[in-house]
Short mmCIF file of N, CA and C and ligand atoms in Angstrom, two decimals:
data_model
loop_
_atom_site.label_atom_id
_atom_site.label_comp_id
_atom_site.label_asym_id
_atom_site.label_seq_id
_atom_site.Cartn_x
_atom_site.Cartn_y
_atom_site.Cartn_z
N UNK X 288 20.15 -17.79 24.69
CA UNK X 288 19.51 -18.03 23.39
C UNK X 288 18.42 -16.96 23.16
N UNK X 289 18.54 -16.54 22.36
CA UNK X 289 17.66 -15.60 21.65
C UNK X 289 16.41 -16.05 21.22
N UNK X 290 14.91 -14.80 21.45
CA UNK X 290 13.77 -15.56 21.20
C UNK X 290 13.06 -15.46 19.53
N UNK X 291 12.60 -16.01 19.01
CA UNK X 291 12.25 -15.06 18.26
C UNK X 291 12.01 -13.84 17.99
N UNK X 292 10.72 -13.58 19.40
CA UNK X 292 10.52 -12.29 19.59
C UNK X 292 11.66 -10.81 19.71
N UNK X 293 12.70 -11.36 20.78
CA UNK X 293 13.85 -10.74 20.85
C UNK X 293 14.88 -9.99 19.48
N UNK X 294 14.87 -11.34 18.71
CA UNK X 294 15.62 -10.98 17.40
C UNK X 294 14.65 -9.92 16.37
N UNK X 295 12.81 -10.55 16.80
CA UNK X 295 12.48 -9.50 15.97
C UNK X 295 12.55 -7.97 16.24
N UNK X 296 12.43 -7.94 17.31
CA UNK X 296 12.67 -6.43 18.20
C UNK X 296 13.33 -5.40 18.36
N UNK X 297 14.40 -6.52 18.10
CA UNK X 297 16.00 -5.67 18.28
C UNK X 297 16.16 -5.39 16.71
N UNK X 298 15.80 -5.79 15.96
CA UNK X 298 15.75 -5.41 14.29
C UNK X 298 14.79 -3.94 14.07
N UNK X 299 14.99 -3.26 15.05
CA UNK X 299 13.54 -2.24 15.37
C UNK X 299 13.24 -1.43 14.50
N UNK X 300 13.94 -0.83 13.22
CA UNK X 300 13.32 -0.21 12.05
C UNK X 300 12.98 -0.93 11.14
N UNK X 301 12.19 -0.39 9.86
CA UNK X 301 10.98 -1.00 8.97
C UNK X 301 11.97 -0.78 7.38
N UNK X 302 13.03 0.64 7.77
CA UNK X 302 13.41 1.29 6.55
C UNK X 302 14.34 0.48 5.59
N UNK X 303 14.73 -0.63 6.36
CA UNK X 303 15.59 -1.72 4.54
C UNK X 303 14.17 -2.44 4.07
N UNK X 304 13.10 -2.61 5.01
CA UNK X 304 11.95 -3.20 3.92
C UNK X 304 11.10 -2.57 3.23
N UNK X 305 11.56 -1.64 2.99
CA UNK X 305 10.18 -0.34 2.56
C UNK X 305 10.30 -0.76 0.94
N UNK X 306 9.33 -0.59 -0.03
CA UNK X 306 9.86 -0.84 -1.46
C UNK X 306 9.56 0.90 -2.03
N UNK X 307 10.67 1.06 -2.19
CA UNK X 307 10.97 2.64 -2.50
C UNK X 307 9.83 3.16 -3.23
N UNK X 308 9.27 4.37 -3.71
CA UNK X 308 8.56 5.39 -4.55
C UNK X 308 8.49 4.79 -5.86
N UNK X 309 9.77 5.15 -6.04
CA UNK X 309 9.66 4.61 -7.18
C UNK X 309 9.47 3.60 -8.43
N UNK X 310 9.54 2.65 -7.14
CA UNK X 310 8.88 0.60 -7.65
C UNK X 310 7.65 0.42 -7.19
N UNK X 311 6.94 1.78 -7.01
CA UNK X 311 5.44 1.52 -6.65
C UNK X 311 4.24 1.72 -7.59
N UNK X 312 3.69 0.88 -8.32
CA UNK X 312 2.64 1.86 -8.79
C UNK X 312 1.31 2.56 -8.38
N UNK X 313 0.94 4.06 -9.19
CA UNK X 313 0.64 4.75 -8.22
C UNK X 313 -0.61 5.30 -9.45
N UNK X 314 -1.03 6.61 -8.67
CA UNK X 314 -1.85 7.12 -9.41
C UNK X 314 -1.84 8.72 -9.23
N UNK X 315 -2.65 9.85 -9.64
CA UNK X 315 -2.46 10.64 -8.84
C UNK X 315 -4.09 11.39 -9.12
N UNK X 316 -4.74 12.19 -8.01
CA UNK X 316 -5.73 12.57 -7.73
C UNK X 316 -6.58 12.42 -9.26
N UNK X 317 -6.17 13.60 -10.01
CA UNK X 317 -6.82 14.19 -11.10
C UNK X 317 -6.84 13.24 -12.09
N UNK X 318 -6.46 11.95 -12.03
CA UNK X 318 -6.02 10.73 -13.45
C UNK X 318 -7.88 10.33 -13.42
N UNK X 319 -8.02 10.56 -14.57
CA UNK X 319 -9.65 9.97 -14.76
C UNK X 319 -9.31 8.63 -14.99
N UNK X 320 -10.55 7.97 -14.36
CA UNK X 320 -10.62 6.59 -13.40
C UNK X 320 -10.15 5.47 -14.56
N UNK X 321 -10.27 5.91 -15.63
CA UNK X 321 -10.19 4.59 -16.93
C UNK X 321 -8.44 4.20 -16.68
N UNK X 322 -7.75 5.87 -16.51
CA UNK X 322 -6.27 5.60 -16.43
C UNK X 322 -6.28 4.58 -14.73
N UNK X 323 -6.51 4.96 -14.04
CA UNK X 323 -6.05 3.88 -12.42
C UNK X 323 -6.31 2.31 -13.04
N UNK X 324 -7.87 2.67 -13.67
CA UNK X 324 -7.88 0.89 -14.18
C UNK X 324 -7.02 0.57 -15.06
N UNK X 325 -6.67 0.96 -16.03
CA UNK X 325 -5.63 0.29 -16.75
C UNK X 325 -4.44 0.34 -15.76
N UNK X 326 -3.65 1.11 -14.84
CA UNK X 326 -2.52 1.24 -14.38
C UNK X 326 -2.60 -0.01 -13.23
N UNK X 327 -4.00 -0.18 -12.54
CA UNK X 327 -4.43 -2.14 -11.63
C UNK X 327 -3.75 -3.20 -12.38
N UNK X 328 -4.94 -2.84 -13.73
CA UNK X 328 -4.89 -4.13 -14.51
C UNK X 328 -3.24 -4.63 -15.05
N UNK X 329 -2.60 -3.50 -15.50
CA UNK X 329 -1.27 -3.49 -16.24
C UNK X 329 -0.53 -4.16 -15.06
N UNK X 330 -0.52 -3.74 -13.81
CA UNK X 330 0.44 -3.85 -12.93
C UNK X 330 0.18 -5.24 -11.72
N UNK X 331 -1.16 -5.56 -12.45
CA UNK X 331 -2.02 -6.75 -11.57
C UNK X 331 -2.09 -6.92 -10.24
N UNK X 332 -1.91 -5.46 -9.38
CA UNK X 332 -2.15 -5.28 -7.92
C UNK X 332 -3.85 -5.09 -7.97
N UNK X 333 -4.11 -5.28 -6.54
CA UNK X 333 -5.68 -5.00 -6.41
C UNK X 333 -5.82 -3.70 -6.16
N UNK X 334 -5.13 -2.86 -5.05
CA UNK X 334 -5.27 -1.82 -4.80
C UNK X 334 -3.38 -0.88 -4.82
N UNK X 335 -4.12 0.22 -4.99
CA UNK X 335 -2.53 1.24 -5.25
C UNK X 335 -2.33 2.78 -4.62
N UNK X 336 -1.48 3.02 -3.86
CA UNK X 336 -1.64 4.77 -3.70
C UNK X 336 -2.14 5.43 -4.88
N UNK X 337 -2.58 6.66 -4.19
CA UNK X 337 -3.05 7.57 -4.70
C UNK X 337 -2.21 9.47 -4.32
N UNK X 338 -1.20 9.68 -5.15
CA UNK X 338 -0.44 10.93 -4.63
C UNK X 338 -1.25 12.24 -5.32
N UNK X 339 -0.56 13.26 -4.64
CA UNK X 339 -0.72 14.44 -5.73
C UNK X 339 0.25 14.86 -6.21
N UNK X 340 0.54 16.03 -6.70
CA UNK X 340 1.39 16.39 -8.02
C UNK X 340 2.69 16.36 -6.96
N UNK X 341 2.61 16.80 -6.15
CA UNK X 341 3.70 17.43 -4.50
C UNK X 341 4.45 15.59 -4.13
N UNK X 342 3.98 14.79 -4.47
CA UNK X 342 4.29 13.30 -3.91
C UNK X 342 3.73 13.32 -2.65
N UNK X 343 2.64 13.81 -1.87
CA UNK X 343 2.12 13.60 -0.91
C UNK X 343 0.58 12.70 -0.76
N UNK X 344 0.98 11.16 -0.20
CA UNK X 344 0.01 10.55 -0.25
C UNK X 344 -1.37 11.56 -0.05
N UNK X 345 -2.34 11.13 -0.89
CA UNK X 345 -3.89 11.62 -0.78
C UNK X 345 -5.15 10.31 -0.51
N UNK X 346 -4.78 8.58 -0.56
CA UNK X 346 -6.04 8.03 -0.74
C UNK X 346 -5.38 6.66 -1.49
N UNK X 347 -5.99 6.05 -1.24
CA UNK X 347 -5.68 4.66 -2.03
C UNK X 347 -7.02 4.14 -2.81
N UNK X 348 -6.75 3.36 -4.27
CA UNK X 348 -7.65 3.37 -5.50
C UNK X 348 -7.66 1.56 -5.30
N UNK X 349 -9.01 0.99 -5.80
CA UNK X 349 -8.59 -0.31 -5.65
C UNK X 349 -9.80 -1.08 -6.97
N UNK X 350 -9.86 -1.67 -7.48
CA UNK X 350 -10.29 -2.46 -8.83
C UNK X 350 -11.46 -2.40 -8.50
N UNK X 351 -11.96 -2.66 -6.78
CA UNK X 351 -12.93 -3.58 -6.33
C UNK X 351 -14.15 -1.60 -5.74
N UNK X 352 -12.80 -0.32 -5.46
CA UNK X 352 -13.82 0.48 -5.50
C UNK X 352 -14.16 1.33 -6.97
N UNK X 353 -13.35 1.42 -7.94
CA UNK X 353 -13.70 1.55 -9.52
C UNK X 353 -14.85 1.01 -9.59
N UNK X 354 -15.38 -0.37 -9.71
CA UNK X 354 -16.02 -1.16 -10.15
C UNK X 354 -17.24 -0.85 -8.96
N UNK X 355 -17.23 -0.30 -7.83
CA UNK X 355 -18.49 0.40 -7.18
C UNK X 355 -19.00 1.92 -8.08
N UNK X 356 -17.60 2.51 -8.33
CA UNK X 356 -17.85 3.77 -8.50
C UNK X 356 -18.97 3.56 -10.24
N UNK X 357 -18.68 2.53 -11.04
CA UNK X 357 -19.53 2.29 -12.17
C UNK X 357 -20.84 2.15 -11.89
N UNK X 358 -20.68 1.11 -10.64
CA UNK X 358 -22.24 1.26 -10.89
C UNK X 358 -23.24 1.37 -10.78
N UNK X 359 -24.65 1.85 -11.53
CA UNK X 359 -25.64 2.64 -11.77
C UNK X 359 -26.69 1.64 -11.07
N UNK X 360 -27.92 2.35 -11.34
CA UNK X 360 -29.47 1.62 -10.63
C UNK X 360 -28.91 -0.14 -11.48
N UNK X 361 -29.08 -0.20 -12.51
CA UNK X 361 -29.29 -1.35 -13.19
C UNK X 361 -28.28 -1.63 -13.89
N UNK X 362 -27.62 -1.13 -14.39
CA UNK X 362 -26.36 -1.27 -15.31
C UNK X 362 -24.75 -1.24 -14.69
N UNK X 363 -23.73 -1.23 -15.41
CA UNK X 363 -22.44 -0.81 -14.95
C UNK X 363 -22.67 0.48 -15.98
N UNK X 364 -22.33 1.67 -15.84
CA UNK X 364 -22.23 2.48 -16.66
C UNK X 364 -20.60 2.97 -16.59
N UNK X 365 -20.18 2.50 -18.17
CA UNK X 365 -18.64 2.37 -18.25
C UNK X 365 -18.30 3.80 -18.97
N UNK X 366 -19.27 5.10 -19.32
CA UNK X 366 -18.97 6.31 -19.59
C UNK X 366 -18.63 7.04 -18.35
N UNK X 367 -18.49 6.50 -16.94
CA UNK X 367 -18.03 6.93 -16.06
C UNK X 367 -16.49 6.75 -16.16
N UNK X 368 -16.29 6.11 -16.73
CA UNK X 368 -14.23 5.88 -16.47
C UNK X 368 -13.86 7.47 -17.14
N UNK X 369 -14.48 7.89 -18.16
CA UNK X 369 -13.46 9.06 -18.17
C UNK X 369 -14.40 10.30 -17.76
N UNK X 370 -15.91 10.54 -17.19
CA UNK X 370 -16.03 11.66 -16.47
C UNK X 370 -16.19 11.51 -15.25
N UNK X 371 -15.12 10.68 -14.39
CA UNK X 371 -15.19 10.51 -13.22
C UNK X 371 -13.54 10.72 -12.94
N UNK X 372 -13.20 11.42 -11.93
CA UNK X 372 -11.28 11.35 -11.52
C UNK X 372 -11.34 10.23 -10.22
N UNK X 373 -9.82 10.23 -10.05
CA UNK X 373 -9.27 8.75 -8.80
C UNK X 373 -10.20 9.41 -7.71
N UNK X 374 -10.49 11.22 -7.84
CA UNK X 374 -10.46 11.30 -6.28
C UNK X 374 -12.09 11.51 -6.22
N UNK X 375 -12.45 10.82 -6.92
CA UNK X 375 -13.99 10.68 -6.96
C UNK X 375 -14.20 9.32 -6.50
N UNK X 376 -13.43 8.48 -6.63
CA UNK X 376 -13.33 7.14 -5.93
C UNK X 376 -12.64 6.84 -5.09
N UNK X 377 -11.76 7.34 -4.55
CA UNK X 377 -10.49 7.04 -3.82
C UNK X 377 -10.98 6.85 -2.79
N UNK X 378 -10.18 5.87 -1.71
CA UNK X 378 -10.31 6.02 -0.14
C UNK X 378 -9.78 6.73 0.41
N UNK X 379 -9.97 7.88 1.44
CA UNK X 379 -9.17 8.24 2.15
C UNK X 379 -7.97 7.99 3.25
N UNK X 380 -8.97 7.65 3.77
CA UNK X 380 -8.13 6.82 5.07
C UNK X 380 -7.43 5.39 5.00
N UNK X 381 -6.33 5.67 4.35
CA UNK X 381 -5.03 5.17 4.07
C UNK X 381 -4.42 4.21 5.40
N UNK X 382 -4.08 3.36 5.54
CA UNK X 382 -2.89 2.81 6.68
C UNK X 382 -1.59 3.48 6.47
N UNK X 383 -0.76 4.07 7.60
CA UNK X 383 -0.04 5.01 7.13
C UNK X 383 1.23 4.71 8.30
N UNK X 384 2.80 4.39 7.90
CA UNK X 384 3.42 4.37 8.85
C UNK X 384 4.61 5.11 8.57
N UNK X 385 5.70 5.54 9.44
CA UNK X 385 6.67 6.07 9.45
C UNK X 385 7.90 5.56 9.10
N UNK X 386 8.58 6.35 8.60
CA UNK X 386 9.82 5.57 8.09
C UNK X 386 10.77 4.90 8.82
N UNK X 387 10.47 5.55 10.67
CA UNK X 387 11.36 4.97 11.73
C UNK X 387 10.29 4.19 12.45
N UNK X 388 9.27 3.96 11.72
CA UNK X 388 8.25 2.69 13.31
C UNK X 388 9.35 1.60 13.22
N UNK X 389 8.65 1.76 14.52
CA UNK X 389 9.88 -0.19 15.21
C UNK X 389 8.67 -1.47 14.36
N UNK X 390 9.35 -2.52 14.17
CA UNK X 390 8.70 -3.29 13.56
C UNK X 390 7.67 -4.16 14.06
N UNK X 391 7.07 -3.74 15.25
CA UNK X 391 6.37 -4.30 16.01
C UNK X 391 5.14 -3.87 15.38
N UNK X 392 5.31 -2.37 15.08
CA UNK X 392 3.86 -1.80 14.63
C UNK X 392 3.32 -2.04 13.63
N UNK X 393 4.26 -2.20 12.53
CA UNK X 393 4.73 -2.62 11.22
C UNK X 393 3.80 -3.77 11.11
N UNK X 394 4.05 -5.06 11.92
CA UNK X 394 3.54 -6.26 11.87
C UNK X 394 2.18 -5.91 12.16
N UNK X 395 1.77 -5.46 13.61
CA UNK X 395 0.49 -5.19 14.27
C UNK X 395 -0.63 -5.26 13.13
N UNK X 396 -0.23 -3.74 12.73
CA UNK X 396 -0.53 -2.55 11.12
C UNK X 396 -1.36 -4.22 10.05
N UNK X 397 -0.38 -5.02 9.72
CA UNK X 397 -0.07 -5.36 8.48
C UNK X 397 -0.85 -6.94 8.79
N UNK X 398 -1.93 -7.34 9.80
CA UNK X 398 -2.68 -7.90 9.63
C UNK X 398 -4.03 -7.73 9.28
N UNK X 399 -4.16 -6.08 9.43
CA UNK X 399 -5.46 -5.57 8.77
C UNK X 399 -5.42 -5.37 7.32
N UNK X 400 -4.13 -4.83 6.92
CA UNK X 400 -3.44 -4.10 5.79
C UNK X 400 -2.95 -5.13 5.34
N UNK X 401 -3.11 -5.38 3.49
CA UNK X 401 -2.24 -5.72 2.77
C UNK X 401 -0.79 -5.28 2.64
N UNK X 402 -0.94 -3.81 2.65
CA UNK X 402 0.45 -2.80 2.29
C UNK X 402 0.05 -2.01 3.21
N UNK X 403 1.33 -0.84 3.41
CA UNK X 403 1.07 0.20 4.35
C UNK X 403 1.87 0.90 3.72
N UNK X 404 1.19 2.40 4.12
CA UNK X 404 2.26 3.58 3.24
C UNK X 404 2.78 4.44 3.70
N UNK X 405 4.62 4.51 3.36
CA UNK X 405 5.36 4.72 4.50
C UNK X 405 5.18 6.43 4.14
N UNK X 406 5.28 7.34 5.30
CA UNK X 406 4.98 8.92 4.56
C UNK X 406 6.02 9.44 5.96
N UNK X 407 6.06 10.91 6.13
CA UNK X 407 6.61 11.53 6.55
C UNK X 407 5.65 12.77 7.16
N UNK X 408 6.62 13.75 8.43
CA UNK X 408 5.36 14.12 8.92
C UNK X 408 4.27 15.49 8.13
N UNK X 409 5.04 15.67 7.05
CA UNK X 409 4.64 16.04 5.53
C UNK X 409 3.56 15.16 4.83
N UNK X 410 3.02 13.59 5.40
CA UNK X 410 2.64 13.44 4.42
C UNK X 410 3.10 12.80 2.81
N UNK X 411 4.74 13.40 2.90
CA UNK X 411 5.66 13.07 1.53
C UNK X 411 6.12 11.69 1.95
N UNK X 412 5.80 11.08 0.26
CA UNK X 412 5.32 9.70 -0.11
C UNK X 412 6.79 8.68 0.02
N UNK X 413 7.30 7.97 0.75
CA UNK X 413 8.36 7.31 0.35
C UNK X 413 8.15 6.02 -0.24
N UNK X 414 7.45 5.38 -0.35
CA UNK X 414 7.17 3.94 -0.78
C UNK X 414 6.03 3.28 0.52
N UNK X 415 5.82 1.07 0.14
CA UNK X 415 5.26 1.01 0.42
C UNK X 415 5.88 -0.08 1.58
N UNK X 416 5.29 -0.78 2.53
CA UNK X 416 5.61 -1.80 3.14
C UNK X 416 4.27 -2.86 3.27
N UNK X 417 4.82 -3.64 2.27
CA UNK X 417 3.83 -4.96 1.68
C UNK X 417 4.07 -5.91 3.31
N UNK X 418 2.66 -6.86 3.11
CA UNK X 418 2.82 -7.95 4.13
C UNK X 418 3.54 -8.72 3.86
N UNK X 419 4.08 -8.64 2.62
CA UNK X 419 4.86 -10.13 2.02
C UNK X 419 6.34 -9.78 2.71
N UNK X 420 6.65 -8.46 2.81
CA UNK X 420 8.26 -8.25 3.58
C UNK X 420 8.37 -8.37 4.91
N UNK X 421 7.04 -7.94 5.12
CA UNK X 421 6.76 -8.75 7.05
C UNK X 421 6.95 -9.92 6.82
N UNK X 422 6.16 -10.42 6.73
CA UNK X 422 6.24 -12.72 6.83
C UNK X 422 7.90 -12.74 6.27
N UNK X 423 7.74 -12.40 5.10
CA UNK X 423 9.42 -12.63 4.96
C UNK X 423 10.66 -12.51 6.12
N UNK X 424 9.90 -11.47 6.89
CA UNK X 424 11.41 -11.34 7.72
C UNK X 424 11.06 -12.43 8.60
N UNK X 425 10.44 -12.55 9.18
CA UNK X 425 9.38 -13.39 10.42
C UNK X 425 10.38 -14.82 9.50
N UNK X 426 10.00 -15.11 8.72
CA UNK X 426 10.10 -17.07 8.42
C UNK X 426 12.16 -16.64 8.24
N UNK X 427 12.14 -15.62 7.93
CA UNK X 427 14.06 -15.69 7.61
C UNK X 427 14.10 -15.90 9.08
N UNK X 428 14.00 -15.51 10.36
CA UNK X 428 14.35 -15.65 11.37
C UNK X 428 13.71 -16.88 12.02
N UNK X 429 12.44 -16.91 11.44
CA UNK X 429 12.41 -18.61 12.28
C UNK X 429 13.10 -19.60 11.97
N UNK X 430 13.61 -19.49 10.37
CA UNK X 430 14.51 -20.54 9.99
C UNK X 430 15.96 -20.70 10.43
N UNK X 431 16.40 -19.21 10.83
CA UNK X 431 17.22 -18.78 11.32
C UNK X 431 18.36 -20.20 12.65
N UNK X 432 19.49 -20.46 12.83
CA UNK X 432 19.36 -21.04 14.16
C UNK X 432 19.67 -20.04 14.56
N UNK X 433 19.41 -20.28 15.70
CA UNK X 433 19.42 -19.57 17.23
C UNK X 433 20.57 -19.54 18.01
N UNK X 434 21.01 -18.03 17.94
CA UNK X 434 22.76 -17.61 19.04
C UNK X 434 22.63 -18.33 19.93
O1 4BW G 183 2.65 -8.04 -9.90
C1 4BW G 183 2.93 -8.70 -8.88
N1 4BW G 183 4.26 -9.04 -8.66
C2 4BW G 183 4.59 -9.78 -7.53
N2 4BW G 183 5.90 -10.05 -7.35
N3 4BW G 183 3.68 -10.21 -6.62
C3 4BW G 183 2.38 -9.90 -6.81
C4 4BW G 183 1.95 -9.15 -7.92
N4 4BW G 183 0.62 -8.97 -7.80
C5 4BW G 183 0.23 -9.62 -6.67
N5 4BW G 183 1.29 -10.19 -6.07
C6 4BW G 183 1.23 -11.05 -4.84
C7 4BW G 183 2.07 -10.43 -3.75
O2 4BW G 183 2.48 -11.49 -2.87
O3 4BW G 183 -0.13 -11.07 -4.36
C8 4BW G 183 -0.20 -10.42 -3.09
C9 4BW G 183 -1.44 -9.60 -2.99
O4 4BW G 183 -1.40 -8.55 -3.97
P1 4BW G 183 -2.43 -7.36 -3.92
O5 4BW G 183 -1.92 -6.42 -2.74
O6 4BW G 183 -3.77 -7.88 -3.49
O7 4BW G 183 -2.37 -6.67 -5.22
C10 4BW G 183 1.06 -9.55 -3.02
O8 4BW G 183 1.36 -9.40 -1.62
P2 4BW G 183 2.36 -8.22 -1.18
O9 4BW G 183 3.62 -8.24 -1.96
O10 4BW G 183 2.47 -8.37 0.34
O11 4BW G 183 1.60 -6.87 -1.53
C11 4BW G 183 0.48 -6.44 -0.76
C12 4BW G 183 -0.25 -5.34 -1.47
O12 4BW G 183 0.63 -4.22 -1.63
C13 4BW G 183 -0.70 -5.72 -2.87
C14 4BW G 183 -0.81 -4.35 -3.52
O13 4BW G 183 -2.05 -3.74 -3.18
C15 4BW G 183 0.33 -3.56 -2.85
N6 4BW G 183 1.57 -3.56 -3.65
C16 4BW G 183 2.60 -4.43 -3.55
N7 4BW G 183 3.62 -4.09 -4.37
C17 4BW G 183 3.22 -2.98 -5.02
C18 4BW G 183 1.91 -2.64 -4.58
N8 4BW G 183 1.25 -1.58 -5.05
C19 4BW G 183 1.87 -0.84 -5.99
N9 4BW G 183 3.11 -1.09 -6.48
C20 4BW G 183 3.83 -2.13 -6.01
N10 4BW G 183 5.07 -2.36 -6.49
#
């Protein structure tokens, strides 16, 4: 009989759960900050990559650091959304995994991390791997019976 652990293991790539490039929304360096907030708000994620023109992750943008980057001694000063760019706010240091990690790391990764962003050793952007496709696989196999 197979353990959980076992079944999750032997499932050892991440790449059928990745949610492709292109179902991600994103931003890119130079977008002055008013565009990332509307592209949060529209898309009702908290936080989102951040690429450059090349598709090579640069930084991740999030509602909660916009809303630092506004504000002033005493005020929110909202004439910052358009003379401020993403990469005036952005985070750098991204959670970042490979398109072949075994899914062990994947999981590890994805209790600090909401999402993780799958890149290449370029850097070039393939999509994202949400926590929600971890737990997902995890409860499909606990519900799973057992060989
Ligand atoms: O618009 C939404 N659609 C769906 N289907 N689910 C959503 C949406 N907004 C939020 N959720 C749910 C998801 O379960 O709330 C969780 C937390 O969202 P978040 O972090 O705080 O915006 C979502 O969990 P998740 O799917 O495991 O996603 C984890 C994080 O990954 C999200 C967001 O920062 C990022 N993300 C997910 N899908 C994305 C995305 N970023 C850009 N584009 C996408 N398609």
């Amino acid at each position: 009989m197979n353990t959980l652990k076992d079944r999750l293991l032997t499932d050892n790539e991440i790449s059928p759960l990745i949610i492709s490039a292109d179902k991600v929304a994103h931003v890119q360096m130079n977008n002055p900050l008013q565009h990332a907030l509307l592209v949060l708000i529209k898309s009702g994620y908290t936080a989102i990559p951040v690429l450059d023109s090349s598709f090579r992750l640069r930084g991740m943008i999030s509602k909660s650091l916009i809303l630092d980057s506004l504000l002033g001694d005493e005020d929110f000063e909202l004439d910052r959304l358009s003379t401020l760019t993403v990469s005036d706010s952005m985070m750098q240091d991204v959670p970042c995994i490979r398109p072949d990690a075994p899914f062990s790391k994947a999981l590890s990764l994805s209790i600090n991390h909401p999402f993780l962003c799958v890149v290449d050793e370029n850097q070039s952007f393939s999509g994202i791997l949400t926590r929600r496709s971890i737990l997902a696989l995890i409860s499909k196999y606990l519900h799973q019976p057992s060989k």
